[in-house]
């Protein structure tokens, strides 16, 4: 049986007619930038997240960049980010001229360890950027307490967490602002690059909207030195269609994850932490750990099961961040994850037979 790591067709086949109708509507109106579809999607996504405002933009990296820029974070400033995350989290900090300061994850959760944050705070620290990695929310309450104590902003990198909740609060409504990605493979994915910012701060929302529109809120009147990062009408229309189905799609991912957690029983494989009363992951990624990761990936590939590795080179060892002068051994937990983490298939549309095949092969590894 062939099981790809990710297959978007089951999801898209269900909503194909709705997507075509949305496309025809946008094409027929010939209104492609900052029109009604974007306004409606921003309103609907803000309501979905429990936030007051949402501002569409070009992609998830831009979402984080625009937040930092609007908060006047720049050269000479520092922003705390996880050592274990996709490089976009740090790139956004670098783009505004600030320095990313890395903090290790909690063992078993993959997310930033709040107990290690305070020791990294200096007089230059301006914000903390927790990442809700793989769809599981970071431990936000202690992060918010630390931020309040030191007068820092909290920026959620919620790129992988559309619909995730922490103690009943949706990702995107907990910090001062949040950045989301709608990269096609996300739980809520566009048919191309797209992103959005959510916030409860009206002044910040207005500034972010201006910065993403050439620094303008009135055509040809530019109050800020902005950029061009706008969510176009077509992507907004398609995302509106998919948003209507997201809760159902996420619920199926949770059921698949629960089955994997309950049925995979192999001492060579460490499973991710399950959902509980505080943390409701939307399982964007189902990440296992194994000291024999490469052998496990080959074994699964030979069995027709696709896998992925998030992320094989930790951020501090990427050539792009050689300037931080953080040699191997600087962040041992992030390095261990990079060497042992393997993402296995979990997506909407996986059949019981497919999930059973993945379970059987994982349980047979090492026999």
CSV table of C-alpha atoms in Angstrom, one decimal, residues 44 53 56 147 164 194 214 222 249-250 335 341 365:
chain,number,residue,atom,x,y,z
A,44,UNK,CA,-14.5,35.5,9.6
A,53,UNK,CA,-9.0,42.1,14.2
A,56,UNK,CA,-4.4,39.5,5.5
A,147,UNK,CA,6.3,39.3,29.5
A,164,UNK,CA,-5.5,24.9,18.2
A,194,UNK,CA,-0.9,33.5,2.0
A,214,UNK,CA,2.9,50.5,1.0
A,222,UNK,CA,1.8,57.2,2.4
A,249,UNK,CA,-11.2,18.5,9.1
A,250,UNK,CA,-9.3,19.3,12.3
A,335,UNK,CA,20.1,19.3,18.0
A,341,UNK,CA,12.5,13.7,14.7
A,365,UNK,CA,10.2,-1.6,13.2
